[in-house]
């Protein structure tokens, strides 16, 4: 199955929300860079939760026919990046999220995508 980039970004966010990710954010970045169309940013409260969030996204999307091109940072569990080509998923430990404040670099005031309501 092929997912459009926006659909993929929102699906990844939904999967993480179901696993209690914190501070979920989906950004459309097509007008800012050529590296991806969307960026999903979330954080967990512990290294175990950060890894569990990454596992959930990878496993569920694989079941839907979508696999990441690359995965970085999993061994450390502090900042994991899942690269789906058109979508980058960043999963931070809350301290790293606060320190790097990645959204500061990529938010322009108009590119935050609202998440669908739960349920």
Coordinates of C-alpha atoms in Angstrom, one line a residue:
X1 CA 0.0 0.0 0.0
X2 CA 1.3 3.5 -0.8
X3 CA 0.6 6.3 1.5
X4 CA 0.8 10.0 0.6
X5 CA 3.3 11.9 2.7
X6 CA 0.6 13.8 4.7
X7 CA -1.3 10.6 5.4
X8 CA 1.9 8.9 6.5
X9 CA 2.9 11.8 8.8
X10 CA -0.6 11.8 10.4
X11 CA -0.6 8.0 10.8
X12 CA 2.8 8.0 12.5
X13 CA 1.5 10.7 14.9
X14 CA -1.7 8.8 15.5
X15 CA 0.3 5.6 16.4
X16 CA 2.5 7.6 18.8
X17 CA -0.5 9.3 20.4
X18 CA -2.0 5.9 21.0
X19 CA 1.2 5.0 22.9
X20 CA 1.0 8.2 25.0
X21 CA 3.7 10.2 23.3
X22 CA 3.9 13.8 24.6
X23 CA 4.0 17.1 22.7
X24 CA 3.1 15.6 19.3
X25 CA 3.6 17.9 16.4
X26 CA 3.3 17.5 12.7
X27 CA 4.9 20.1 10.4
X28 CA 4.6 20.5 6.7
X29 CA 8.1 21.6 5.6
X30 CA 7.9 21.4 1.8
X31 CA 8.4 25.1 1.4
X32 CA 11.4 25.2 3.8
X33 CA 13.6 22.3 2.6
X34 CA 14.0 19.5 0.1
X35 CA 14.9 16.9 2.7
X36 CA 11.3 15.9 3.4
X37 CA 7.7 17.0 3.0
X38 CA 6.6 16.5 6.6
X39 CA 8.3 16.2 10.0
X40 CA 6.7 14.5 13.0
X41 CA 8.1 15.4 16.4
X42 CA 7.2 13.8 19.7
X43 CA 8.8 12.9 23.0
X44 CA 8.7 10.2 25.6
X45 CA 9.3 10.4 29.3
X46 CA 12.0 7.7 29.4
X47 CA 14.4 5.9 27.1
X48 CA 12.2 2.8 27.3
X49 CA 9.2 4.8 26.1
X50 CA 11.2 6.5 23.3
X51 CA 12.2 3.1 22.0
X52 CA 8.6 1.8 22.4
X53 CA 7.3 4.7 20.4
X54 CA 9.8 4.0 17.6
X55 CA 9.0 0.3 17.6
X56 CA 5.3 1.0 17.4
X57 CA 5.6 3.3 14.4
X58 CA 8.0 0.9 12.6
X59 CA 5.9 -2.2 13.3
X60 CA 2.5 -0.8 12.5
X61 CA 3.6 1.0 9.4
X62 CA 5.4 -2.2 8.2
X63 CA 2.1 -4.0 8.6
X64 CA 0.6 -1.3 6.3
X65 CA 3.4 -1.8 3.7
X66 CA 5.6 1.2 4.7
X67 CA 9.1 0.8 6.0
X68 CA 11.7 3.4 7.0
X69 CA 14.6 4.0 4.7
X70 CA 16.9 4.5 7.8
X71 CA 16.7 4.5 11.5
X72 CA 19.2 6.4 13.7
X73 CA 19.7 6.8 17.4
X74 CA 17.8 3.6 18.5
X75 CA 20.7 2.1 20.6
X76 CA 20.9 5.3 22.7
X77 CA 17.2 5.9 23.0
X78 CA 17.6 9.6 23.5
X79 CA 16.7 10.9 20.0
X80 CA 15.5 8.4 17.4
X81 CA 15.0 9.4 13.8
X82 CA 12.9 7.3 11.4
X83 CA 13.4 8.4 7.8
X84 CA 10.5 7.5 5.5
X85 CA 11.9 9.6 2.7
X86 CA 9.1 12.1 2.5
X87 CA 8.5 12.0 6.2
X88 CA 11.0 12.3 9.1
X89 CA 9.8 11.1 12.5
X90 CA 11.8 12.5 15.4
X91 CA 11.2 10.9 18.8
X92 CA 13.0 12.5 21.7
X93 CA 13.6 11.9 25.3
X94 CA 12.0 14.9 26.9
X95 CA 15.4 16.4 28.0
X96 CA 16.8 16.2 24.5
X97 CA 13.6 17.7 23.0
X98 CA 13.9 20.6 25.3
X99 CA 17.6 21.1 24.6
X100 CA 17.5 20.8 20.8
X101 CA 14.0 22.4 20.4
X102 CA 13.8 21.2 16.8
X103 CA 10.5 22.8 16.2
X104 CA 12.1 26.2 16.6
X105 CA 14.0 25.6 13.4
X106 CA 11.1 24.3 11.4
X107 CA 7.9 26.1 12.5
X108 CA 7.0 29.2 10.6
X109 CA 3.7 29.9 12.2
X110 CA 1.6 28.5 9.4
X111 CA 2.9 24.9 8.8
X112 CA 1.6 23.0 11.9
X113 CA -0.9 20.3 10.8
X114 CA -3.7 19.7 13.3
X115 CA -4.0 16.1 14.4
X116 CA -7.3 14.3 14.0
X117 CA -9.3 13.9 17.1
X118 CA -8.9 10.7 19.1
X119 CA -11.4 7.9 18.8

